[in-house]
Amino acid sequence: MKTKICLSNVGKTFRMHLRGGIELPVVDNVSFAVSAGECVILGGPSGSGKSSVLKMIYGNYRCQTGQILITDGSEIINVADAAPRRIIRLRDSTIGYVSQFLRAIPRVPALKLVADPLIAQGTSEEEALEQARELLTRLNVPERLWQLPPATFSGGEQQRVNIARGFIAHYPILLLDEPTASLDAKNRQVVVELVEEKKRKGVAMLGILHDHEARDQIADRIIDVTQFKAAA
Amino acid sequence: MQTSEMTPHTADASDDLPLLRVSNATKYYGDRIGCKDVNFELYPGEVLAIVGESGSGKTTLLNCLSTRLAPTSGVIEYRNRVGAMRNLYEMNEAERRMLMRTDWGFVHQHASDGLRMSVSAGANVGERLMAIGARHYGDIRATAIDWLDRVEIAEDRIDDDPRAFSGGMRQRLQIARNLVTNPRLVFMDEPTGGLDVSVQARLLDLIRGLVSDLGLSVIIVTHDLAVARLLSDRTLVMRRGHVIETGLTDQVLDDPQEAYTQLLVSSILQP
């Protein structure tokens, strides 16, 4: 199996300048790898640093130590020291992030918001919109909402729009940040199926998933993050 | 295992060369620092936000970059359309004027600084075209109508002068005037400052769409971190004339490293 994500000795500490410069160690010596076609779930209680690990891989948080290696085509990129525009390129072509919360953009309709990542990867607008319609249908987002900007949607509807947006494009790596939180059983099952489809296409997935039922269905491995707890 | 989802990056080679290179840009007002030792590169298609509070040197820097204010020291280079890197302050006046008229745009906070308030909306847009040699009245008018439409100004307002426009409309007209010559680099100085929130949202959305459709490179000065987040790829944080932190915009805003950046981020009111 081809390795897609490889972390070695990654450490993260927040330094809070506004609170007298106190240091909040989050994780230390995080080392693991994820292969193509594999879904790995990060386990551990709230506050153990699961989200921080995902955000460091996406380049959203910085890390103080270690390497975060991402396979990007024939290249291997270390996110921990890559130039910002290299990280942007990774995000366009290689790493997708399905977050819990949708950052609604004023005036952009849900359908377009979902289709955008695929258009950015070079698919025609017509084809991308068609796939967006399919995904929104599968995720039970009512058709009357498609042409509206999601700012006024319910939490669950926004989340499903965001899931569609996260799954539509062809990323070889997907980071899943609680994609099933607050979904009903029917929609949770749709997400499980989407993950299975991505697995079959060889996508490497790393996620946080508190919902045990969904986790048991999709996780190939669970990595307990508490083993990386930083000494306070 | 080889995945079917792998798509190799096929960038145009010129994407890997900076459009603008700033080396040690410094501006003193007497012995007071305007901006000091600023270094960065801007690549084609990148949107860079310069944030910081009033007096931090953002606008001084923007003016130095756009040849509106000569720096005291330092070098600012721009890659022209034939690919040569040129020191802006070694160009002659005519070359620089040509840049400002065609290759660049400058969107001012106050539309009245960027528009001619006593001529019609259509003439405001057409004037930039004429400056680069357009002469055919019908073509100019048609292009102006097209651009007014792209910035959501109704065609029947083309003969009104901007004094009759609302603040948001004036700002949209200013954007049309700047983009009509198909510039490669646009400078924006607080383009949404002083507008109502709903007007701001519409303008931001419009700018966002145009920037991505046209593949523009943009340097935008703003004190509003939400504007930086919505529009920019990268952010420079300035304080007292110095760049104190730089990085991906979401990284700077979600995981700020410097004390001042942490203060800025924590000062945002959550609606």
Short mmCIF file of C-alpha atoms in Angstrom, two decimals:
data_model
loop_
_atom_site.label_atom_id
_atom_site.label_comp_id
_atom_site.label_asym_id
_atom_site.label_seq_id
_atom_site.Cartn_x
_atom_site.Cartn_y
_atom_site.Cartn_z
CA MET A 1 0.00 0.00 0.00
CA LYS A 2 1.26 3.40 -0.92
CA THR A 3 1.81 5.78 1.99
CA LYS A 4 -0.05 9.06 1.55
CA ILE A 5 0.37 10.76 4.91
CA CYS A 6 3.33 10.26 7.22
CA LEU A 7 3.84 12.14 10.48
CA SER A 8 7.04 11.81 12.44
CA ASN A 9 7.68 13.34 15.85
CA VAL A 10 5.16 16.12 15.33
CA GLY A 11 4.70 18.40 18.31
CA LYS A 12 2.37 21.34 18.89
CA THR A 13 2.33 23.92 21.65
CA PHE A 14 0.16 26.99 21.87
CA ARG A 15 1.82 30.02 23.37
CA MET A 16 -0.76 32.43 24.75
CA HIS A 17 0.83 35.86 24.72
CA LEU A 18 -2.27 37.54 26.08
CA ARG A 19 -2.18 35.34 29.15
CA GLY A 20 1.34 36.07 30.25
CA GLY A 21 2.91 33.91 27.58
CA ILE A 22 1.81 30.64 29.14
CA GLU A 23 2.45 27.57 27.04
CA LEU A 24 -0.22 25.01 26.35
CA PRO A 25 1.35 21.82 25.07
CA VAL A 26 -1.11 19.91 22.92
CA VAL A 27 0.65 16.89 21.43
CA ASP A 28 4.19 15.63 21.24
CA ASN A 29 5.99 12.99 19.19
CA VAL A 30 3.02 12.23 16.97
CA SER A 31 4.14 9.53 14.55
CA PHE A 32 1.90 7.50 12.27
CA ALA A 33 1.16 6.89 8.61
CA VAL A 34 -1.93 6.48 6.46
CA SER A 35 -1.94 4.52 3.21
CA ALA A 36 -3.98 4.82 0.05
CA GLY A 37 -7.40 3.22 0.37
CA GLU A 38 -7.29 3.25 4.14
CA CYS A 39 -9.52 5.08 6.63
CA VAL A 40 -7.84 5.81 9.94
CA ILE A 41 -9.74 7.36 12.82
CA LEU A 42 -8.13 9.40 15.58
CA GLY A 43 -9.47 8.38 18.97
CA GLY A 44 -9.29 9.97 22.39
CA PRO A 45 -11.39 12.31 24.54
CA SER A 46 -12.12 15.95 23.74
CA GLY A 47 -9.08 18.12 24.19
CA SER A 48 -6.61 15.34 23.47
CA GLY A 49 -5.47 17.10 20.29
CA LYS A 50 -7.29 15.23 17.52
CA SER A 51 -8.45 18.38 15.73
CA SER A 52 -5.03 19.96 16.13
CA VAL A 53 -3.45 17.00 14.35
CA LEU A 54 -5.89 17.32 11.43
CA LYS A 55 -5.34 21.07 11.24
CA MET A 56 -1.56 20.67 11.22
CA ILE A 57 -1.81 18.24 8.32
CA TYR A 58 -4.00 20.71 6.42
CA GLY A 59 -1.48 23.48 7.18
CA ASN A 60 -4.05 25.40 9.14
CA TYR A 61 -2.07 25.13 12.39
CA ARG A 62 1.69 25.31 12.56
CA CYS A 63 3.67 22.65 14.31
CA GLN A 64 6.75 23.34 16.39
CA THR A 65 8.57 20.08 15.78
CA GLY A 66 8.59 17.16 13.41
CA GLN A 67 7.66 16.46 9.82
CA ILE A 68 4.33 16.08 8.07
CA LEU A 69 4.97 14.36 4.76
CA ILE A 70 2.29 14.29 2.09
CA THR A 71 2.52 12.35 -1.15
CA ASP A 72 1.56 14.72 -3.95
CA GLY A 73 1.77 12.89 -7.23
CA SER A 74 5.43 12.07 -7.67
CA GLU A 75 6.53 14.57 -5.02
CA ILE A 76 6.68 14.37 -1.25
CA ILE A 77 5.88 17.62 0.50
CA ASN A 78 6.64 18.46 4.11
CA VAL A 79 3.68 20.60 5.16
CA ALA A 80 5.56 21.66 8.29
CA ASP A 81 7.96 23.78 6.26
CA ALA A 82 6.29 24.18 2.84
CA ALA A 83 5.78 27.62 1.36
CA PRO A 84 2.22 28.94 1.70
CA ARG A 85 1.56 28.74 -2.02
CA ARG A 86 2.71 25.13 -2.09
CA ILE A 87 0.19 24.36 0.63
CA ILE A 88 -2.51 26.13 -1.36
CA ARG A 89 -1.65 23.92 -4.32
CA LEU A 90 -1.86 20.84 -2.09
CA ARG A 91 -5.30 21.95 -0.96
CA ASP A 92 -6.47 22.47 -4.53
CA SER A 93 -5.34 19.15 -5.85
CA THR A 94 -4.47 16.72 -3.08
CA ILE A 95 -5.93 17.28 0.40
CA GLY A 96 -9.61 17.84 1.03
CA TYR A 97 -11.01 18.84 4.41
CA VAL A 98 -14.54 18.11 5.50
CA SER A 99 -15.11 20.25 8.54
CA GLN A 100 -17.99 20.37 10.96
CA PHE A 101 -18.94 23.90 10.14
CA LEU A 102 -19.66 25.52 6.86
CA ARG A 103 -18.14 28.90 6.24
CA ALA A 104 -21.00 30.33 4.23
CA ILE A 105 -20.02 32.89 1.66
CA PRO A 106 -22.61 35.63 1.21
CA ARG A 107 -24.68 35.23 -1.94
CA VAL A 108 -23.09 32.02 -3.25
CA PRO A 109 -25.85 29.42 -3.76
CA ALA A 110 -25.44 25.99 -2.16
CA LEU A 111 -25.22 24.20 -5.51
CA LYS A 112 -22.36 26.41 -6.70
CA LEU A 113 -20.61 26.14 -3.36
CA VAL A 114 -20.66 22.35 -3.66
CA ALA A 115 -19.53 22.35 -7.30
CA ASP A 116 -16.67 24.83 -6.78
CA PRO A 117 -13.89 22.43 -5.66
CA LEU A 118 -14.53 20.24 -8.69
CA ILE A 119 -14.52 23.24 -11.04
CA ALA A 120 -11.24 24.32 -9.44
CA GLN A 121 -9.80 20.93 -10.38
CA GLY A 122 -10.66 21.51 -14.01
CA THR A 123 -14.05 19.83 -14.44
CA SER A 124 -16.48 21.77 -16.63
CA GLU A 125 -19.05 23.83 -14.76
CA GLU A 126 -21.91 21.87 -16.30
CA GLU A 127 -20.49 18.50 -15.27
CA ALA A 128 -19.58 19.78 -11.79
CA LEU A 129 -23.08 21.16 -11.21
CA GLU A 130 -24.54 17.84 -12.32
CA GLN A 131 -22.42 15.96 -9.78
CA ALA A 132 -23.29 18.54 -7.13
CA ARG A 133 -26.99 17.94 -7.78
CA GLU A 134 -26.44 14.20 -7.43
CA LEU A 135 -24.60 14.55 -4.13
CA LEU A 136 -27.10 16.99 -2.66
CA THR A 137 -29.88 14.60 -3.64
CA ARG A 138 -28.10 11.69 -1.99
CA LEU A 139 -27.60 13.75 1.14
CA ASN A 140 -31.29 14.70 1.19
CA VAL A 141 -30.79 18.44 0.87
CA PRO A 142 -34.17 19.63 -0.49
CA GLU A 143 -33.99 20.88 -4.06
CA ARG A 144 -35.72 24.15 -3.18
CA LEU A 145 -32.59 25.11 -1.19
CA TRP A 146 -30.05 24.52 -3.93
CA GLN A 147 -30.16 27.99 -5.41
CA LEU A 148 -30.02 29.71 -2.02
CA PRO A 149 -26.90 30.72 -0.11
CA PRO A 150 -26.63 28.37 2.88
CA ALA A 151 -26.21 31.10 5.52
CA THR A 152 -29.85 30.68 6.56
CA PHE A 153 -29.97 26.88 6.41
CA SER A 154 -30.35 24.75 9.54
CA GLY A 155 -27.19 23.38 11.12
CA GLY A 156 -27.80 19.91 9.67
CA GLU A 157 -28.49 21.25 6.19
CA GLN A 158 -25.33 23.37 6.24
CA GLN A 159 -23.34 20.39 7.35
CA ARG A 160 -24.67 18.24 4.53
CA VAL A 161 -23.84 20.97 2.01
CA ASN A 162 -20.35 20.99 3.45
CA ILE A 163 -20.06 17.22 3.25
CA ALA A 164 -21.11 17.31 -0.40
CA ARG A 165 -18.51 20.02 -0.98
CA GLY A 166 -15.86 17.93 0.75
CA PHE A 167 -16.61 14.71 -1.11
CA ILE A 168 -17.25 16.01 -4.62
CA ALA A 169 -13.68 16.62 -5.74
CA HIS A 170 -10.96 14.09 -6.50
CA TYR A 171 -8.61 14.47 -3.57
CA PRO A 172 -6.23 11.54 -2.98
CA ILE A 173 -6.30 12.51 0.71
CA LEU A 174 -9.37 13.46 2.74
CA LEU A 175 -9.42 14.77 6.29
CA LEU A 176 -12.75 14.21 8.02
CA ASP A 177 -13.50 16.42 11.01
CA GLU A 178 -16.65 14.94 12.60
CA PRO A 179 -18.51 14.57 9.31
CA THR A 180 -21.42 12.73 10.92
CA ALA A 181 -21.97 14.89 14.01
CA SER A 182 -25.63 15.93 14.33
CA LEU A 183 -26.71 13.94 11.28
CA ASP A 184 -29.72 11.63 11.48
CA ALA A 185 -29.29 7.89 10.89
CA LYS A 186 -30.27 8.07 7.24
CA ASN A 187 -27.76 10.76 6.34
CA ARG A 188 -25.08 9.20 8.50
CA GLN A 189 -25.45 6.08 6.39
CA VAL A 190 -24.97 8.17 3.23
CA VAL A 191 -21.70 9.50 4.63
CA VAL A 192 -20.58 5.96 5.46
CA GLU A 193 -21.28 4.98 1.84
CA LEU A 194 -19.39 8.01 0.51
CA VAL A 195 -16.39 7.04 2.62
CA GLU A 196 -16.58 3.46 1.34
CA GLU A 197 -16.67 4.71 -2.26
CA LYS A 198 -13.61 6.90 -1.66
CA LYS A 199 -11.79 3.96 -0.10
CA ARG A 200 -12.42 1.87 -3.17
CA LYS A 201 -10.93 4.63 -5.27
CA GLY A 202 -7.76 4.47 -3.19
CA VAL A 203 -8.28 7.67 -1.21
CA ALA A 204 -6.39 7.88 2.06
CA MET A 205 -8.65 9.18 4.84
CA LEU A 206 -7.90 10.39 8.32
CA GLY A 207 -10.76 11.45 10.52
CA ILE A 208 -12.32 12.26 13.82
CA LEU A 209 -15.58 10.48 14.42
CA HIS A 210 -17.25 10.28 17.79
CA ASP A 211 -20.22 8.35 16.53
CA HIS A 212 -19.34 4.72 17.37
CA GLU A 213 -21.68 3.08 14.93
CA ALA A 214 -20.31 4.98 11.92
CA ARG A 215 -16.79 4.56 13.24
CA ASP A 216 -17.11 0.80 13.44
CA GLN A 217 -18.35 0.75 9.86
CA ILE A 218 -15.62 2.82 8.25
CA ALA A 219 -12.48 2.66 10.42
CA ASP A 220 -9.71 0.35 9.31
CA ARG A 221 -7.64 1.40 12.30
CA ILE A 222 -8.06 3.65 15.31
CA ILE A 223 -5.10 5.62 16.61
CA ASP A 224 -5.41 6.71 20.21
CA VAL A 225 -4.14 10.28 20.38
CA THR A 226 -3.71 10.20 24.17
CA GLN A 227 -0.46 8.26 23.58
CA PHE A 228 0.93 11.50 22.11
CA LYS A 229 -0.04 13.60 25.08
CA ALA A 230 2.48 16.35 25.66
CA ALA A 231 3.96 16.75 29.10
CA ALA A 232 2.48 19.91 30.63
CA MET B 1 -1.03 1.02 -5.37
CA GLN B 2 -1.63 3.64 -7.99
CA THR B 3 -4.74 5.67 -7.40
CA SER B 4 -6.95 6.75 -10.23
CA GLU B 5 -7.50 10.05 -8.42
CA MET B 6 -3.97 11.31 -8.81
CA THR B 7 -3.80 14.34 -11.04
CA PRO B 8 -0.32 15.73 -11.57
CA HIS B 9 0.08 19.46 -11.17
CA THR B 10 0.55 21.05 -14.54
CA ALA B 11 1.28 24.67 -13.79
CA ASP B 12 2.24 27.16 -16.40
CA ALA B 13 5.95 27.71 -15.94
CA SER B 14 5.44 31.46 -15.45
CA ASP B 15 3.35 30.67 -12.35
CA ASP B 16 6.57 29.79 -10.64
CA LEU B 17 8.07 33.22 -11.13
CA PRO B 18 7.02 36.08 -8.89
CA LEU B 19 5.05 38.96 -10.39
CA LEU B 20 6.27 41.40 -7.78
CA ARG B 21 9.36 41.20 -5.59
CA VAL B 22 9.83 43.51 -2.63
CA SER B 23 13.28 43.69 -1.04
CA ASN B 24 13.89 45.70 2.12
CA ALA B 25 11.29 48.32 1.23
CA THR B 26 11.67 51.16 3.71
CA LYS B 27 9.99 54.53 3.94
CA TYR B 28 10.87 57.18 6.49
CA TYR B 29 8.87 60.35 7.07
CA GLY B 30 11.67 62.50 8.46
CA ASP B 31 12.99 60.27 11.22
CA ARG B 32 9.68 58.54 11.76
CA ILE B 33 9.27 55.04 10.28
CA GLY B 34 6.51 54.58 7.72
CA CYS B 35 7.48 51.02 6.89
CA LYS B 36 10.80 49.28 7.34
CA ASP B 37 12.61 46.35 5.75
CA VAL B 38 9.58 44.77 4.14
CA ASN B 39 10.33 41.68 2.07
CA PHE B 40 7.94 39.48 0.14
CA GLU B 41 7.11 38.08 -3.26
CA LEU B 42 3.73 37.99 -4.92
CA TYR B 43 2.96 35.26 -7.45
CA PRO B 44 0.49 35.37 -10.35
CA GLY B 45 -3.06 34.77 -9.17
CA GLU B 46 -2.23 35.29 -5.51
CA VAL B 47 -4.27 37.50 -3.22
CA LEU B 48 -2.22 38.99 -0.42
CA ALA B 49 -3.80 40.84 2.48
CA ILE B 50 -1.89 43.42 4.50
CA VAL B 51 -3.53 43.79 7.90
CA GLY B 52 -2.80 45.84 10.99
CA GLU B 53 -4.32 48.73 12.89
CA SER B 54 -4.41 52.37 11.76
CA GLY B 55 -0.93 53.81 11.60
CA SER B 56 0.78 50.43 11.25
CA GLY B 57 2.21 51.35 7.86
CA LYS B 58 -0.15 49.36 5.62
CA THR B 59 -1.09 52.22 3.34
CA THR B 60 2.47 53.58 3.25
CA LEU B 61 3.63 50.19 2.05
CA LEU B 62 0.83 49.94 -0.51
CA ASN B 63 1.70 53.37 -1.86
CA CYS B 64 5.38 52.43 -2.14
CA LEU B 65 4.47 49.25 -4.01
CA SER B 66 2.21 51.04 -6.45
CA THR B 67 4.72 53.81 -7.30
CA ARG B 68 2.57 56.41 -5.60
CA LEU B 69 5.22 57.09 -2.96
CA ALA B 70 8.95 56.62 -3.49
CA PRO B 71 10.51 54.46 -0.77
CA THR B 72 13.51 55.84 1.12
CA SER B 73 15.40 52.63 0.37
CA GLY B 74 14.84 49.14 -0.89
CA VAL B 75 13.95 47.64 -4.24
CA ILE B 76 10.55 46.85 -5.72
CA GLU B 77 10.54 44.87 -8.92
CA TYR B 78 7.69 43.95 -11.25
CA ARG B 79 7.64 41.34 -14.00
CA ASN B 80 6.32 42.97 -17.14
CA ARG B 81 4.31 41.27 -19.87
CA VAL B 82 7.41 40.15 -21.73
CA GLY B 83 8.72 38.48 -18.59
CA ALA B 84 11.46 40.92 -17.60
CA MET B 85 11.84 41.89 -13.93
CA ARG B 86 11.97 45.71 -13.75
CA ASN B 87 12.84 47.94 -10.82
CA LEU B 88 9.82 50.22 -10.55
CA TYR B 89 11.80 53.20 -9.45
CA GLU B 90 14.27 52.90 -12.30
CA MET B 91 11.52 53.07 -14.91
CA ASN B 92 10.91 56.37 -16.57
CA GLU B 93 7.74 58.31 -15.90
CA ALA B 94 6.08 57.20 -19.15
CA GLU B 95 6.69 53.52 -18.41
CA ARG B 96 5.31 53.86 -14.93
CA ARG B 97 2.26 55.74 -16.16
CA MET B 98 1.66 52.96 -18.67
CA LEU B 99 1.73 50.41 -15.85
CA MET B 100 -0.80 52.36 -13.84
CA ARG B 101 -3.05 52.74 -16.86
CA THR B 102 -3.05 49.19 -18.14
CA ASP B 103 -1.27 46.49 -16.21
CA TRP B 104 -2.34 47.70 -12.79
CA GLY B 105 -5.45 48.84 -11.04
CA PHE B 106 -5.80 50.81 -7.83
CA VAL B 107 -9.04 50.71 -5.89
CA HIS B 108 -9.20 53.50 -3.32
CA GLN B 109 -11.15 53.43 -0.09
CA HIS B 110 -12.96 56.60 -1.15
CA ALA B 111 -14.40 56.11 -4.60
CA SER B 112 -14.11 59.84 -5.20
CA ASP B 113 -10.30 59.44 -5.18
CA GLY B 114 -10.45 56.87 -7.94
CA LEU B 115 -13.30 58.16 -10.08
CA ARG B 116 -13.90 61.32 -11.99
CA MET B 117 -17.00 62.48 -10.21
CA SER B 118 -18.19 64.94 -12.82
CA VAL B 119 -18.26 62.66 -15.84
CA SER B 120 -20.69 59.83 -16.55
CA ALA B 121 -20.31 56.26 -15.32
CA GLY B 122 -19.76 55.13 -18.90
CA ALA B 123 -17.03 57.72 -19.41
CA ASN B 124 -15.34 56.67 -16.18
CA VAL B 125 -14.98 53.18 -17.55
CA GLY B 126 -14.31 54.25 -21.15
CA GLU B 127 -11.59 56.69 -20.18
CA ARG B 128 -9.22 53.91 -19.15
CA LEU B 129 -9.83 52.20 -22.47
CA MET B 130 -9.11 55.38 -24.39
CA ALA B 131 -5.89 55.81 -22.43
CA ILE B 132 -4.66 52.58 -23.97
CA GLY B 133 -5.70 53.52 -27.47
CA ALA B 134 -9.35 52.54 -27.92
CA ARG B 135 -10.96 55.02 -30.27
CA HIS B 136 -14.15 53.48 -31.59
CA TYR B 137 -17.02 55.06 -29.66
CA GLY B 138 -19.41 52.17 -30.18
CA ASP B 139 -16.88 49.58 -28.97
CA ILE B 140 -15.97 51.65 -25.95
CA ARG B 141 -19.60 52.10 -24.99
CA ALA B 142 -20.35 48.41 -25.49
CA THR B 143 -17.37 47.43 -23.31
CA ALA B 144 -18.44 49.94 -20.67
CA ILE B 145 -21.98 48.50 -20.63
CA ASP B 146 -20.54 45.01 -20.32
CA TRP B 147 -18.39 46.04 -17.38
CA LEU B 148 -21.17 47.93 -15.64
CA ASP B 149 -23.22 44.76 -15.93
CA ARG B 150 -20.41 42.68 -14.43
CA VAL B 151 -20.33 44.95 -11.40
CA GLU B 152 -24.13 44.90 -11.24
CA ILE B 153 -24.85 48.45 -12.34
CA ALA B 154 -27.92 48.66 -14.57
CA GLU B 155 -27.30 49.75 -18.15
CA ASP B 156 -29.69 52.67 -17.84
CA ARG B 157 -27.33 54.31 -15.32
CA ILE B 158 -24.50 54.59 -17.84
CA ASP B 159 -25.04 58.28 -18.51
CA ASP B 160 -25.44 59.27 -14.85
CA ASP B 161 -22.42 60.66 -13.09
CA PRO B 162 -21.18 58.93 -9.94
CA ARG B 163 -22.35 61.74 -7.69
CA ALA B 164 -25.82 60.29 -8.18
CA PHE B 165 -24.65 56.83 -7.05
CA SER B 166 -24.76 55.28 -3.59
CA GLY B 167 -21.48 54.46 -1.82
CA GLY B 168 -21.65 50.79 -2.79
CA MET B 169 -22.40 51.61 -6.44
CA ARG B 170 -19.55 54.08 -6.61
CA GLN B 171 -17.21 51.44 -5.30
CA ARG B 172 -18.43 48.94 -7.88
CA LEU B 173 -17.98 51.54 -10.60
CA GLN B 174 -14.44 52.14 -9.41
CA ILE B 175 -13.76 48.43 -9.70
CA ALA B 176 -15.15 48.34 -13.25
CA ARG B 177 -12.99 51.32 -14.18
CA ASN B 178 -9.93 49.49 -12.90
CA LEU B 179 -10.62 46.09 -14.40
CA VAL B 180 -11.68 47.19 -17.88
CA THR B 181 -8.07 47.25 -19.12
CA ASN B 182 -7.58 43.66 -18.03
CA PRO B 183 -4.87 44.39 -15.44
CA ARG B 184 -2.61 41.71 -13.96
CA LEU B 185 -2.19 43.31 -10.56
CA VAL B 186 -4.74 45.28 -8.56
CA PHE B 187 -4.01 47.23 -5.38
CA MET B 188 -6.92 47.79 -3.03
CA ASP B 189 -6.88 50.13 -0.06
CA GLU B 190 -9.72 49.28 2.36
CA PRO B 191 -12.15 48.81 -0.53
CA THR B 192 -15.06 48.03 1.79
CA GLY B 193 -14.24 50.61 4.47
CA GLY B 194 -17.08 52.90 5.41
CA LEU B 195 -19.80 50.84 3.71
CA ASP B 196 -22.85 49.30 5.41
CA VAL B 197 -22.42 45.65 6.28
CA SER B 198 -24.90 44.40 3.66
CA VAL B 199 -23.32 46.59 0.99
CA GLN B 200 -19.93 45.30 2.09
CA ALA B 201 -21.01 41.68 1.73
CA ARG B 202 -22.22 42.28 -1.82
CA LEU B 203 -19.02 44.07 -2.77
CA LEU B 204 -16.81 41.40 -1.22
CA ASP B 205 -18.67 38.69 -3.04
CA LEU B 206 -18.31 40.59 -6.28
CA ILE B 207 -14.57 41.11 -5.76
CA ARG B 208 -14.14 37.47 -4.81
CA GLY B 209 -15.86 36.32 -8.01
CA LEU B 210 -13.93 38.69 -10.28
CA VAL B 211 -10.59 37.82 -8.72
CA SER B 212 -11.12 34.11 -9.28
CA ASP B 213 -12.67 34.45 -12.75
CA LEU B 214 -9.94 36.75 -14.01
CA GLY B 215 -7.07 35.11 -12.12
CA LEU B 216 -6.03 38.51 -10.79
CA SER B 217 -3.15 39.11 -8.44
CA VAL B 218 -4.27 41.41 -5.67
CA ILE B 219 -2.66 43.23 -2.78
CA ILE B 220 -5.39 44.36 -0.43
CA VAL B 221 -4.92 46.54 2.62
CA THR B 222 -7.58 46.04 5.26
CA HIS B 223 -8.00 46.34 9.00
CA ASP B 224 -10.92 43.92 8.77
CA LEU B 225 -9.72 40.37 9.34
CA ALA B 226 -12.97 38.96 7.96
CA VAL B 227 -12.20 40.65 4.64
CA ALA B 228 -8.71 39.16 4.70
CA ARG B 229 -10.16 35.71 5.39
CA LEU B 230 -12.74 35.87 2.64
CA LEU B 231 -10.49 37.22 -0.09
CA SER B 232 -6.86 36.41 0.53
CA ASP B 233 -4.55 33.42 0.27
CA ARG B 234 -1.76 34.94 2.32
CA THR B 235 -1.58 37.62 4.96
CA LEU B 236 1.11 40.01 6.19
CA VAL B 237 0.55 41.46 9.65
CA MET B 238 2.06 44.92 10.17
CA ARG B 239 2.79 46.78 13.34
CA ARG B 240 4.65 50.04 13.71
CA GLY B 241 5.96 49.83 10.18
CA HIS B 242 7.30 46.29 10.44
CA VAL B 243 5.91 43.04 9.09
CA ILE B 244 5.67 40.98 12.26
CA GLU B 245 3.99 37.83 10.97
CA THR B 246 3.19 36.29 7.61
CA GLY B 247 1.66 33.06 6.38
CA LEU B 248 -1.39 31.43 4.90
CA THR B 249 -4.35 33.57 5.85
CA ASP B 250 -6.20 30.86 7.74
CA GLN B 251 -3.01 29.89 9.55
CA VAL B 252 -2.33 33.47 10.65
CA LEU B 253 -5.93 33.89 11.82
CA ASP B 254 -6.47 30.46 13.40
CA ASP B 255 -3.03 29.94 14.90
CA PRO B 256 -1.46 33.38 15.33
CA GLN B 257 2.06 33.24 16.71
CA GLU B 258 2.92 36.81 17.64
CA ALA B 259 1.48 38.61 20.63
CA TYR B 260 0.13 41.45 18.50
CA THR B 261 -1.54 39.09 16.01
CA GLN B 262 -3.13 37.19 18.89
CA LEU B 263 -4.45 40.50 20.17
CA LEU B 264 -5.85 41.45 16.76
CA VAL B 265 -7.54 38.09 16.30
CA SER B 266 -8.98 38.04 19.81
CA SER B 267 -10.35 41.55 19.37
CA ILE B 268 -12.83 40.50 16.68
CA LEU B 269 -16.41 40.77 17.82
CA GLN B 270 -18.37 37.62 17.03
CA PRO B 271 -21.82 38.60 15.79
#
